PDB file of N, CA, C and O in Angstrom:
ATOM      1  N   ASP N   1     -32.450 -54.743 -16.284  1.00  0.00           N
ATOM      2  CA  ASP N   1     -31.502 -54.351 -17.311  1.00  0.00           C
ATOM      3  C   ASP N   1     -30.861 -53.019 -16.953  1.00  0.00           C
ATOM      4  O   ASP N   1     -31.489 -52.151 -16.363  1.00  0.00           O
ATOM      5  N   PHE N   2     -29.617 -52.889 -17.372  1.00  0.00           N
ATOM      6  CA  PHE N   2     -28.901 -51.633 -17.190  1.00  0.00           C
ATOM      7  C   PHE N   2     -28.760 -50.975 -18.543  1.00  0.00           C
ATOM      8  O   PHE N   2     -28.401 -51.612 -19.530  1.00  0.00           O
ATOM      9  N   LEU N   3     -29.038 -49.676 -18.605  1.00  0.00           N
ATOM     10  CA  LEU N   3     -28.981 -48.939 -19.858  1.00  0.00           C
ATOM     11  C   LEU N   3     -28.259 -47.622 -19.653  1.00  0.00           C
ATOM     12  O   LEU N   3     -28.090 -47.157 -18.534  1.00  0.00           O
ATOM     13  N   GLY N   4     -27.848 -47.010 -20.747  1.00  0.00           N
ATOM     14  CA  GLY N   4     -27.271 -45.673 -20.675  1.00  0.00           C
ATOM     15  C   GLY N   4     -25.865 -45.619 -21.236  1.00  0.00           C
ATOM     16  O   GLY N   4     -25.234 -46.642 -21.515  1.00  0.00           O
ATOM     17  N   VAL N   5     -25.384 -44.400 -21.379  1.00  0.00           N
ATOM     18  CA  VAL N   5     -24.070 -44.166 -21.971  1.00  0.00           C
ATOM     19  C   VAL N   5     -22.964 -44.790 -21.131  1.00  0.00           C
ATOM     20  O   VAL N   5     -22.055 -45.432 -21.664  1.00  0.00           O
ATOM     21  N   ASP N   6     -23.017 -44.623 -19.807  1.00  0.00           N
ATOM     22  CA  ASP N   6     -21.964 -45.177 -18.952  1.00  0.00           C
ATOM     23  C   ASP N   6     -21.886 -46.695 -19.043  1.00  0.00           C
ATOM     24  O   ASP N   6     -20.792 -47.276 -19.055  1.00  0.00           O
ATOM     25  N   VAL N   7     -23.034 -47.344 -19.116  1.00  0.00           N
ATOM     26  CA  VAL N   7     -23.059 -48.797 -19.258  1.00  0.00           C
ATOM     27  C   VAL N   7     -22.497 -49.199 -20.619  1.00  0.00           C
ATOM     28  O   VAL N   7     -21.735 -50.166 -20.728  1.00  0.00           O
ATOM     29  N   ASN N   8     -22.820 -48.450 -21.656  1.00  0.00           N
ATOM     30  CA  ASN N   8     -22.290 -48.703 -22.992  1.00  0.00           C
ATOM     31  C   ASN N   8     -20.767 -48.580 -22.985  1.00  0.00           C
ATOM     32  O   ASN N   8     -20.059 -49.437 -23.529  1.00  0.00           O
ATOM     33  N   ILE N   9     -20.252 -47.522 -22.364  1.00  0.00           N
ATOM     34  CA  ILE N   9     -18.798 -47.334 -22.289  1.00  0.00           C
ATOM     35  C   ILE N   9     -18.151 -48.485 -21.523  1.00  0.00           C
ATOM     36  O   ILE N   9     -17.140 -49.045 -21.965  1.00  0.00           O
ATOM     37  N   ALA N  10     -18.714 -48.860 -20.390  1.00  0.00           N
ATOM     38  CA  ALA N  10     -18.158 -49.959 -19.592  1.00  0.00           C
ATOM     39  C   ALA N  10     -18.113 -51.254 -20.394  1.00  0.00           C
ATOM     40  O   ALA N  10     -17.122 -51.989 -20.359  1.00  0.00           O
ATOM     41  N   ALA N  11     -19.162 -51.541 -21.128  1.00  0.00           N
ATOM     42  CA  ALA N  11     -19.200 -52.757 -21.943  1.00  0.00           C
ATOM     43  C   ALA N  11     -18.140 -52.725 -23.034  1.00  0.00           C
ATOM     44  O   ALA N  11     -17.472 -53.733 -23.299  1.00  0.00           O
ATOM     45  N   ARG N  12     -17.944 -51.592 -23.677  1.00  0.00           N
ATOM     46  CA  ARG N  12     -16.947 -51.476 -24.748  1.00  0.00           C
ATOM     47  C   ARG N  12     -15.532 -51.534 -24.202  1.00  0.00           C
ATOM     48  O   ARG N  12     -14.640 -52.112 -24.824  1.00  0.00           O
ATOM     49  N   VAL N  13     -15.290 -50.949 -23.028  1.00  0.00           N
ATOM     50  CA  VAL N  13     -13.958 -51.031 -22.409  1.00  0.00           C
ATOM     51  C   VAL N  13     -13.650 -52.492 -22.072  1.00  0.00           C
ATOM     52  O   VAL N  13     -12.557 -52.994 -22.364  1.00  0.00           O
ATOM     53  N   ALA N  14     -14.613 -53.192 -21.484  1.00  0.00           N
ATOM     54  CA  ALA N  14     -14.418 -54.610 -21.165  1.00  0.00           C
ATOM     55  C   ALA N  14     -14.187 -55.432 -22.424  1.00  0.00           C
ATOM     56  O   ALA N  14     -13.325 -56.319 -22.459  1.00  0.00           O
ATOM     57  N   GLU N  15     -14.917 -55.131 -23.473  1.00  0.00           N
ATOM     58  CA  GLU N  15     -14.787 -55.842 -24.752  1.00  0.00           C
ATOM     59  C   GLU N  15     -13.418 -55.602 -25.394  1.00  0.00           C
ATOM     60  O   GLU N  15     -12.882 -56.475 -26.075  1.00  0.00           O
ATOM     61  N   ALA N  16     -12.830 -54.429 -25.175  1.00  0.00           N
ATOM     62  CA  ALA N  16     -11.542 -54.084 -25.780  1.00  0.00           C
ATOM     63  C   ALA N  16     -10.361 -54.764 -25.093  1.00  0.00           C
ATOM     64  O   ALA N  16      -9.271 -54.828 -25.650  1.00  0.00           O
ATOM     65  N   ALA N  17     -10.567 -55.270 -23.889  1.00  0.00           N
ATOM     66  CA  ALA N  17      -9.483 -55.909 -23.146  1.00  0.00           C
ATOM     67  C   ALA N  17      -9.099 -57.239 -23.778  1.00  0.00           C
ATOM     68  O   ALA N  17      -9.944 -57.988 -24.260  1.00  0.00           O
ATOM     69  N   SER N  18      -7.804 -57.521 -23.772  1.00  0.00           N
ATOM     70  CA  SER N  18      -7.296 -58.817 -24.226  1.00  0.00           C
ATOM     71  C   SER N  18      -7.524 -59.850 -23.129  1.00  0.00           C
ATOM     72  O   SER N  18      -7.849 -59.504 -21.992  1.00  0.00           O
ATOM     73  N   ALA N  19      -7.296 -61.118 -23.454  1.00  0.00           N
ATOM     74  CA  ALA N  19      -7.438 -62.186 -22.467  1.00  0.00           C
ATOM     75  C   ALA N  19      -6.512 -61.923 -21.285  1.00  0.00           C
ATOM     76  O   ALA N  19      -5.327 -61.650 -21.463  1.00  0.00           O
ATOM     77  N   GLY N  20      -7.056 -61.938 -20.076  1.00  0.00           N
ATOM     78  CA  GLY N  20      -6.272 -61.725 -18.874  1.00  0.00           C
ATOM     79  C   GLY N  20      -5.940 -60.276 -18.570  1.00  0.00           C
ATOM     80  O   GLY N  20      -5.245 -59.983 -17.602  1.00  0.00           O
ATOM     81  N   GLU N  21      -6.423 -59.346 -19.384  1.00  0.00           N
ATOM     82  CA  GLU N  21      -6.130 -57.932 -19.196  1.00  0.00           C
ATOM     83  C   GLU N  21      -7.299 -57.244 -18.509  1.00  0.00           C
ATOM     84  O   GLU N  21      -8.449 -57.550 -18.775  1.00  0.00           O
ATOM     85  N   LEU N  22      -6.996 -56.276 -17.650  1.00  0.00           N
ATOM     86  CA  LEU N  22      -8.015 -55.483 -16.988  1.00  0.00           C
ATOM     87  C   LEU N  22      -7.881 -54.056 -17.488  1.00  0.00           C
ATOM     88  O   LEU N  22      -6.849 -53.416 -17.295  1.00  0.00           O
ATOM     89  N   LEU N  23      -8.907 -53.564 -18.173  1.00  0.00           N
ATOM     90  CA  LEU N  23      -8.942 -52.185 -18.637  1.00  0.00           C
ATOM     91  C   LEU N  23      -9.969 -51.410 -17.837  1.00  0.00           C
ATOM     92  O   LEU N  23     -11.022 -51.951 -17.483  1.00  0.00           O
ATOM     93  N   VAL N  24      -9.664 -50.137 -17.556  1.00  0.00           N
ATOM     94  CA  VAL N  24     -10.619 -49.253 -16.897  1.00  0.00           C
ATOM     95  C   VAL N  24     -10.653 -47.937 -17.652  1.00  0.00           C
ATOM     96  O   VAL N  24      -9.663 -47.512 -18.234  1.00  0.00           O
ATOM     97  N   SER N  25     -11.804 -47.287 -17.641  1.00  0.00           N
ATOM     98  CA  SER N  25     -11.930 -45.981 -18.279  1.00  0.00           C
ATOM     99  C   SER N  25     -11.203 -44.936 -17.445  1.00  0.00           C
ATOM    100  O   SER N  25     -10.883 -45.162 -16.269  1.00  0.00           O
ATOM    101  N   ASP N  26     -10.958 -43.782 -18.040  1.00  0.00           N
ATOM    102  CA  ASP N  26     -10.308 -42.702 -17.306  1.00  0.00           C
ATOM    103  C   ASP N  26     -11.147 -42.272 -16.103  1.00  0.00           C
ATOM    104  O   ASP N  26     -10.608 -41.984 -15.034  1.00  0.00           O
ATOM    105  N   ARG N  27     -12.456 -42.285 -16.240  1.00  0.00           N
ATOM    106  CA  ARG N  27     -13.335 -41.907 -15.115  1.00  0.00           C
ATOM    107  C   ARG N  27     -13.266 -42.937 -13.989  1.00  0.00           C
ATOM    108  O   ARG N  27     -13.247 -42.576 -12.816  1.00  0.00           O
ATOM    109  N   ALA N  28     -13.208 -44.214 -14.330  1.00  0.00           N
ATOM    110  CA  ALA N  28     -13.087 -45.245 -13.300  1.00  0.00           C
ATOM    111  C   ALA N  28     -11.720 -45.160 -12.626  1.00  0.00           C
ATOM    112  O   ALA N  28     -11.613 -45.291 -11.402  1.00  0.00           O
ATOM    113  N   LEU N  29     -10.678 -44.913 -13.402  1.00  0.00           N
ATOM    114  CA  LEU N  29      -9.335 -44.798 -12.844  1.00  0.00           C
ATOM    115  C   LEU N  29      -9.246 -43.648 -11.842  1.00  0.00           C
ATOM    116  O   LEU N  29      -8.629 -43.778 -10.786  1.00  0.00           O
ATOM    117  N   ALA N  30      -9.898 -42.544 -12.149  1.00  0.00           N
ATOM    118  CA  ALA N  30      -9.880 -41.385 -11.260  1.00  0.00           C
ATOM    119  C   ALA N  30     -10.524 -41.690  -9.912  1.00  0.00           C
ATOM    120  O   ALA N  30     -10.187 -41.068  -8.903  1.00  0.00           O
ATOM    121  N   ALA N  31     -11.430 -42.666  -9.871  1.00  0.00           N
ATOM    122  CA  ALA N  31     -12.131 -43.015  -8.642  1.00  0.00           C
ATOM    123  C   ALA N  31     -11.405 -44.085  -7.821  1.00  0.00           C
ATOM    124  O   ALA N  31     -11.808 -44.372  -6.698  1.00  0.00           O
ATOM    125  N   LEU N  32     -10.339 -44.667  -8.377  1.00  0.00           N
ATOM    126  CA  LEU N  32      -9.631 -45.763  -7.707  1.00  0.00           C
ATOM    127  C   LEU N  32      -8.449 -45.274  -6.894  1.00  0.00           C
ATOM    128  O   LEU N  32      -7.809 -44.284  -7.234  1.00  0.00           O
ATOM    129  N   ASP N  33      -8.128 -46.019  -5.837  1.00  0.00           N
ATOM    130  CA  ASP N  33      -6.865 -45.830  -5.125  1.00  0.00           C
ATOM    131  C   ASP N  33      -5.872 -46.746  -5.823  1.00  0.00           C
ATOM    132  O   ASP N  33      -5.940 -47.965  -5.703  1.00  0.00           O
ATOM    133  N   VAL N  34      -4.965 -46.169  -6.571  1.00  0.00           N
ATOM    134  CA  VAL N  34      -4.042 -46.955  -7.393  1.00  0.00           C
ATOM    135  C   VAL N  34      -2.675 -47.117  -6.731  1.00  0.00           C
ATOM    136  O   VAL N  34      -1.710 -47.488  -7.388  1.00  0.00           O
ATOM    137  N   SER N  35      -2.596 -46.892  -5.422  1.00  0.00           N
ATOM    138  CA  SER N  35      -1.306 -46.939  -4.742  1.00  0.00           C
ATOM    139  C   SER N  35      -0.630 -48.305  -4.834  1.00  0.00           C
ATOM    140  O   SER N  35       0.597 -48.380  -4.785  1.00  0.00           O
ATOM    141  N   ASP N  36      -1.373 -49.380  -4.957  1.00  0.00           N
ATOM    142  CA  ASP N  36      -0.789 -50.717  -5.072  1.00  0.00           C
ATOM    143  C   ASP N  36      -0.975 -51.319  -6.457  1.00  0.00           C
ATOM    144  O   ASP N  36      -0.906 -52.530  -6.619  1.00  0.00           O
ATOM    145  N   LEU N  37      -1.228 -50.477  -7.449  1.00  0.00           N
ATOM    146  CA  LEU N  37      -1.464 -50.955  -8.807  1.00  0.00           C
ATOM    147  C   LEU N  37      -0.466 -50.345  -9.774  1.00  0.00           C
ATOM    148  O   LEU N  37       0.022 -49.243  -9.567  1.00  0.00           O
ATOM    149  N   SER N  38      -0.205 -51.067 -10.826  1.00  0.00           N
ATOM    150  CA  SER N  38       0.594 -50.552 -11.926  1.00  0.00           C
ATOM    151  C   SER N  38      -0.375 -50.161 -13.034  1.00  0.00           C
ATOM    152  O   SER N  38      -1.169 -50.981 -13.486  1.00  0.00           O
ATOM    153  N   VAL N  39      -0.351 -48.902 -13.428  1.00  0.00           N
ATOM    154  CA  VAL N  39      -1.256 -48.404 -14.456  1.00  0.00           C
ATOM    155  C   VAL N  39      -0.493 -48.352 -15.772  1.00  0.00           C
ATOM    156  O   VAL N  39       0.545 -47.714 -15.868  1.00  0.00           O
ATOM    157  N   GLY N  40      -1.029 -49.041 -16.768  1.00  0.00           N
ATOM    158  CA  GLY N  40      -0.337 -49.151 -18.049  1.00  0.00           C
ATOM    159  C   GLY N  40      -0.739 -48.104 -19.057  1.00  0.00           C
ATOM    160  O   GLY N  40      -1.445 -47.146 -18.749  1.00  0.00           O
ATOM    161  N   ARG N  41      -0.302 -48.323 -20.252  1.00  0.00           N
ATOM    162  CA  ARG N  41      -0.459 -47.410 -21.381  1.00  0.00           C
ATOM    163  C   ARG N  41      -1.904 -46.985 -21.611  1.00  0.00           C
ATOM    164  O   ARG N  41      -2.832 -47.776 -21.528  1.00  0.00           O
ATOM    165  N   LYS N  42      -2.044 -45.725 -21.950  1.00  0.00           N
ATOM    166  CA  LYS N  42      -3.356 -45.159 -22.257  1.00  0.00           C
ATOM    167  C   LYS N  42      -3.747 -45.554 -23.673  1.00  0.00           C
ATOM    168  O   LYS N  42      -2.931 -45.544 -24.575  1.00  0.00           O
ATOM    169  N   ARG N  43      -5.012 -45.906 -23.860  1.00  0.00           N
ATOM    170  CA  ARG N  43      -5.562 -46.219 -25.185  1.00  0.00           C
ATOM    171  C   ARG N  43      -6.751 -45.307 -25.448  1.00  0.00           C
ATOM    172  O   ARG N  43      -7.461 -44.929 -24.534  1.00  0.00           O
ATOM    173  N   PHE N  44      -6.959 -45.003 -26.703  1.00  0.00           N
ATOM    174  CA  PHE N  44      -8.123 -44.228 -27.119  1.00  0.00           C
ATOM    175  C   PHE N  44      -8.911 -45.072 -28.106  1.00  0.00           C
ATOM    176  O   PHE N  44      -8.323 -45.731 -28.958  1.00  0.00           O
ATOM    177  N   PHE N  45     -10.226 -45.061 -27.996  1.00  0.00           N
ATOM    178  CA  PHE N  45     -11.041 -45.720 -29.005  1.00  0.00           C
ATOM    179  C   PHE N  45     -12.415 -45.088 -29.047  1.00  0.00           C
ATOM    180  O   PHE N  45     -12.836 -44.399 -28.125  1.00  0.00           O
ATOM    181  N   ARG N  46     -13.098 -45.306 -30.153  1.00  0.00           N
ATOM    182  CA  ARG N  46     -14.430 -44.741 -30.371  1.00  0.00           C
ATOM    183  C   ARG N  46     -15.483 -45.724 -29.883  1.00  0.00           C
ATOM    184  O   ARG N  46     -15.331 -46.927 -30.033  1.00  0.00           O
ATOM    185  N   VAL N  47     -16.542 -45.163 -29.308  1.00  0.00           N
ATOM    186  CA  VAL N  47     -17.696 -45.949 -28.873  1.00  0.00           C
ATOM    187  C   VAL N  47     -18.918 -45.345 -29.539  1.00  0.00           C
ATOM    188  O   VAL N  47     -19.163 -44.140 -29.423  1.00  0.00           O
ATOM    189  N   LYS N  48     -19.675 -46.188 -30.229  1.00  0.00           N
ATOM    190  CA  LYS N  48     -20.879 -45.711 -30.899  1.00  0.00           C
ATOM    191  C   LYS N  48     -21.814 -45.051 -29.888  1.00  0.00           C
ATOM    192  O   LYS N  48     -22.063 -45.577 -28.806  1.00  0.00           O
ATOM    193  N   GLY N  49     -22.297 -43.865 -30.244  1.00  0.00           N
ATOM    194  CA  GLY N  49     -23.221 -43.149 -29.381  1.00  0.00           C
ATOM    195  C   GLY N  49     -22.546 -42.266 -28.334  1.00  0.00           C
ATOM    196  O   GLY N  49     -23.213 -41.617 -27.545  1.00  0.00           O
ATOM    197  N   VAL N  50     -21.209 -42.249 -28.331  1.00  0.00           N
ATOM    198  CA  VAL N  50     -20.465 -41.412 -27.389  1.00  0.00           C
ATOM    199  C   VAL N  50     -19.716 -40.366 -28.206  1.00  0.00           C
ATOM    200  O   VAL N  50     -18.943 -40.720 -29.097  1.00  0.00           O
ATOM    201  N   PRO N  51     -19.931 -39.081 -27.928  1.00  0.00           N
ATOM    202  CA  PRO N  51     -19.379 -38.033 -28.781  1.00  0.00           C
ATOM    203  C   PRO N  51     -17.873 -37.802 -28.650  1.00  0.00           C
ATOM    204  O   PRO N  51     -17.300 -37.061 -29.428  1.00  0.00           O
ATOM    205  N   ARG N  52     -17.220 -38.450 -27.712  1.00  0.00           N
ATOM    206  CA  ARG N  52     -15.777 -38.254 -27.541  1.00  0.00           C
ATOM    207  C   ARG N  52     -15.058 -39.601 -27.546  1.00  0.00           C
ATOM    208  O   ARG N  52     -15.678 -40.640 -27.296  1.00  0.00           O
ATOM    209  N   ASP N  53     -13.762 -39.573 -27.831  1.00  0.00           N
ATOM    210  CA  ASP N  53     -12.978 -40.789 -27.718  1.00  0.00           C
ATOM    211  C   ASP N  53     -12.952 -41.233 -26.262  1.00  0.00           C
ATOM    212  O   ASP N  53     -12.883 -40.403 -25.355  1.00  0.00           O
ATOM    213  N   VAL N  54     -13.005 -42.527 -26.043  1.00  0.00           N
ATOM    214  CA  VAL N  54     -12.928 -43.087 -24.704  1.00  0.00           C
ATOM    215  C   VAL N  54     -11.461 -43.377 -24.408  1.00  0.00           C
ATOM    216  O   VAL N  54     -10.761 -43.944 -25.241  1.00  0.00           O
ATOM    217  N   LYS N  55     -11.001 -42.971 -23.229  1.00  0.00           N
ATOM    218  CA  LYS N  55      -9.638 -43.269 -22.784  1.00  0.00           C
ATOM    219  C   LYS N  55      -9.715 -44.434 -21.811  1.00  0.00           C
ATOM    220  O   LYS N  55     -10.550 -44.443 -20.908  1.00  0.00           O
ATOM    221  N   ALA N  56      -8.847 -45.425 -22.004  1.00  0.00           N
ATOM    222  CA  ALA N  56      -8.803 -46.573 -21.108  1.00  0.00           C
ATOM    223  C   ALA N  56      -7.356 -46.865 -20.743  1.00  0.00           C
ATOM    224  O   ALA N  56      -6.442 -46.577 -21.512  1.00  0.00           O
ATOM    225  N   TYR N  57      -7.160 -47.420 -19.564  1.00  0.00           N
ATOM    226  CA  TYR N  57      -5.835 -47.764 -19.060  1.00  0.00           C
ATOM    227  C   TYR N  57      -5.850 -49.217 -18.619  1.00  0.00           C
ATOM    228  O   TYR N  57      -6.852 -49.705 -18.109  1.00  0.00           O
ATOM    229  N   SER N  58      -4.711 -49.903 -18.766  1.00  0.00           N
ATOM    230  CA  SER N  58      -4.613 -51.266 -18.256  1.00  0.00           C
ATOM    231  C   SER N  58      -4.122 -51.214 -16.819  1.00  0.00           C
ATOM    232  O   SER N  58      -3.330 -50.348 -16.445  1.00  0.00           O
ATOM    233  N   LEU N  59      -4.618 -52.122 -15.992  1.00  0.00           N
ATOM    234  CA  LEU N  59      -4.229 -52.204 -14.587  1.00  0.00           C
ATOM    235  C   LEU N  59      -3.630 -53.564 -14.293  1.00  0.00           C
ATOM    236  O   LEU N  59      -4.041 -54.575 -14.856  1.00  0.00           O
ATOM    237  N   ALA N  60      -2.655 -53.585 -13.400  1.00  0.00           N
ATOM    238  CA  ALA N  60      -2.062 -54.827 -12.931  1.00  0.00           C
ATOM    239  C   ALA N  60      -1.612 -54.613 -11.490  1.00  0.00           C
ATOM    240  O   ALA N  60      -1.315 -53.486 -11.090  1.00  0.00           O
ATOM    241  N   ALA N  61      -1.555 -55.687 -10.722  1.00  0.00           N
ATOM    242  CA  ALA N  61      -1.020 -55.587  -9.373  1.00  0.00           C
ATOM    243  C   ALA N  61       0.471 -55.327  -9.481  1.00  0.00           C
ATOM    244  O   ALA N  61       1.137 -55.853 -10.370  1.00  0.00           O
ATOM    245  N   GLY N  62       0.982 -54.484  -8.627  1.00  0.00           N
ATOM    246  CA  GLY N  62       2.408 -54.210  -8.659  1.00  0.00           C
ATOM    247  C   GLY N  62       2.712 -52.833  -8.142  1.00  0.00           C
ATOM    248  O   GLY N  62       1.818 -52.076  -7.781  1.00  0.00           O
ATOM    249  N   PRO N  63       4.001 -52.495  -8.121  1.00  0.00           N
ATOM    250  CA  PRO N  63       4.398 -51.202  -7.572  1.00  0.00           C
ATOM    251  C   PRO N  63       3.871 -50.047  -8.397  1.00  0.00           C
ATOM    252  O   PRO N  63       3.756 -50.123  -9.615  1.00  0.00           O
ATOM    253  N   ARG N  64       3.545 -48.984  -7.708  1.00  0.00           N
ATOM    254  CA  ARG N  64       3.023 -47.773  -8.337  1.00  0.00           C
ATOM    255  C   ARG N  64       4.144 -47.029  -9.039  1.00  0.00           C
ATOM    256  O   ARG N  64       5.248 -46.925  -8.549  1.00  0.00           O
ATOM    257  N   ARG N  65       3.841 -46.493 -10.213  1.00  0.00           N
ATOM    258  CA  ARG N  65       4.758 -45.626 -10.948  1.00  0.00           C
ATOM    259  C   ARG N  65       3.987 -44.391 -11.356  1.00  0.00           C
ATOM    260  O   ARG N  65       2.780 -44.433 -11.505  1.00  0.00           O
ATOM    261  N   GLU N  66       4.670 -43.286 -11.535  1.00  0.00           N
ATOM    262  CA  GLU N  66       4.025 -42.031 -11.909  1.00  0.00           C
ATOM    263  C   GLU N  66       3.469 -42.085 -13.327  1.00  0.00           C
ATOM    264  O   GLU N  66       4.129 -42.588 -14.227  1.00  0.00           O
ATOM    265  N   LEU N  67       2.282 -41.589 -13.516  1.00  0.00           N
ATOM    266  CA  LEU N  67       1.648 -41.489 -14.821  1.00  0.00           C
ATOM    267  C   LEU N  67       1.699 -40.030 -15.240  1.00  0.00           C
ATOM    268  O   LEU N  67       1.094 -39.193 -14.591  1.00  0.00           O
ATOM    269  N   PRO N  68       2.447 -39.703 -16.290  1.00  0.00           N
ATOM    270  CA  PRO N  68       2.567 -38.295 -16.690  1.00  0.00           C
ATOM    271  C   PRO N  68       1.203 -37.659 -16.925  1.00  0.00           C
ATOM    272  O   PRO N  68       0.328 -38.247 -17.543  1.00  0.00           O
ATOM    273  N   GLY N  69       1.028 -36.453 -16.388  1.00  0.00           N
ATOM    274  CA  GLY N  69      -0.199 -35.713 -16.601  1.00  0.00           C
ATOM    275  C   GLY N  69      -1.338 -36.098 -15.681  1.00  0.00           C
ATOM    276  O   GLY N  69      -2.417 -35.549 -15.765  1.00  0.00           O
ATOM    277  N   ARG N  70      -1.150 -37.048 -14.803  1.00  0.00           N
ATOM    278  CA  ARG N  70      -2.214 -37.464 -13.889  1.00  0.00           C
ATOM    279  C   ARG N  70      -1.847 -37.014 -12.487  1.00  0.00           C
ATOM    280  O   ARG N  70      -0.854 -37.425 -11.945  1.00  0.00           O
ATOM    281  N   ARG N  71      -2.697 -36.197 -11.905  1.00  0.00           N
ATOM    282  CA  ARG N  71      -2.456 -35.689 -10.561  1.00  0.00           C
ATOM    283  C   ARG N  71      -3.719 -35.821  -9.744  1.00  0.00           C
ATOM    284  O   ARG N  71      -4.812 -35.693 -10.244  1.00  0.00           O
ATOM    285  N   SER N  72      -3.538 -36.030  -8.467  1.00  0.00           N
ATOM    286  CA  SER N  72      -4.683 -36.079  -7.564  1.00  0.00           C
ATOM    287  C   SER N  72      -4.306 -35.366  -6.276  1.00  0.00           C
ATOM    288  O   SER N  72      -3.290 -35.672  -5.675  1.00  0.00           O
ATOM    289  N   ALA N  73      -5.123 -34.450  -5.850  1.00  0.00           N
ATOM    290  CA  ALA N  73      -4.840 -33.708  -4.626  1.00  0.00           C
ATOM    291  C   ALA N  73      -5.104 -34.563  -3.394  1.00  0.00           C
ATOM    292  O   ALA N  73      -4.510 -34.362  -2.364  1.00  0.00           O
ATOM    293  N   SER N  74      -5.994 -35.554  -3.513  1.00  0.00           N
ATOM    294  CA  SER N  74      -6.393 -36.314  -2.333  1.00  0.00           C
ATOM    295  C   SER N  74      -5.654 -37.629  -2.170  1.00  0.00           C
ATOM    296  O   SER N  74      -5.657 -38.190  -1.093  1.00  0.00           O
ATOM    297  N   ARG N  75      -5.011 -38.137  -3.206  1.00  0.00           N
ATOM    298  CA  ARG N  75      -4.295 -39.404  -3.085  1.00  0.00           C
ATOM    299  C   ARG N  75      -3.186 -39.463  -4.115  1.00  0.00           C
ATOM    300  O   ARG N  75      -3.198 -38.700  -5.072  1.00  0.00           O
ATOM    301  N   PRO N  76      -2.249 -40.377  -3.971  1.00  0.00           N
ATOM    302  CA  PRO N  76      -1.143 -40.485  -4.924  1.00  0.00           C
ATOM    303  C   PRO N  76      -1.655 -40.813  -6.323  1.00  0.00           C
ATOM    304  O   PRO N  76      -2.701 -41.415  -6.486  1.00  0.00           O
ATOM    305  N   SER N  77      -0.897 -40.423  -7.315  1.00  0.00           N
ATOM    306  CA  SER N  77      -1.292 -40.694  -8.703  1.00  0.00           C
ATOM    307  C   SER N  77      -0.891 -42.087  -9.132  1.00  0.00           C
ATOM    308  O   SER N  77      -0.191 -42.787  -8.420  1.00  0.00           O
ATOM    309  N   GLY N  78      -1.293 -42.471 -10.351  1.00  0.00           N
ATOM    310  CA  GLY N  78      -1.062 -43.806 -10.893  1.00  0.00           C
ATOM    311  C   GLY N  78       0.333 -44.015 -11.404  1.00  0.00           C
ATOM    312  O   GLY N  78       1.267 -43.337 -11.026  1.00  0.00           O
ATOM    313  N   ALA N  79       0.466 -44.944 -12.342  1.00  0.00           N
ATOM    314  CA  ALA N  79       1.773 -45.373 -12.829  1.00  0.00           C
ATOM    315  C   ALA N  79       2.078 -44.780 -14.194  1.00  0.00           C
ATOM    316  O   ALA N  79       1.249 -44.133 -14.800  1.00  0.00           O
ATOM    317  N   SER N  80       3.250 -45.075 -14.678  1.00  0.00           N
ATOM    318  CA  SER N  80       3.698 -44.499 -15.952  1.00  0.00           C
ATOM    319  C   SER N  80       3.192 -45.261 -17.154  1.00  0.00           C
ATOM    320  O   SER N  80       2.802 -46.412 -17.064  1.00  0.00           O
ATOM    321  N   GLU N  81       3.253 -44.569 -18.310  1.00  0.00           N
ATOM    322  CA  GLU N  81       2.893 -45.219 -19.551  1.00  0.00           C
ATOM    323  C   GLU N  81       3.942 -46.251 -19.890  1.00  0.00           C
ATOM    324  O   GLU N  81       5.105 -46.078 -19.606  1.00  0.00           O
ATOM    325  N   GLU N  82       3.525 -47.330 -20.509  1.00  0.00           N
ATOM    326  CA  GLU N  82       4.461 -48.384 -20.902  1.00  0.00           C
ATOM    327  C   GLU N  82       4.695 -48.331 -22.371  1.00  0.00           C
ATOM    328  O   GLU N  82       3.939 -47.888 -23.133  1.00  0.00           O
TER     329      GLU N  82
END
């Protein structure tokens, strides 16, 4: 079994996704190379047992667009809000 806050957040992010939608947390997005992905609108939601709102983004294959406020020194940033 997997336990802990990170697993709880991952389960809630997956649960919040609509059919056919891929959502990732802000922490997961920061770890991805999004150069070939389109990053969609930011969402905020509460997760029981987590003291802060969770931020999640939708991902899709497609051309990269700039995401306001997201910068990375080591790789290009994600896409824009929709």
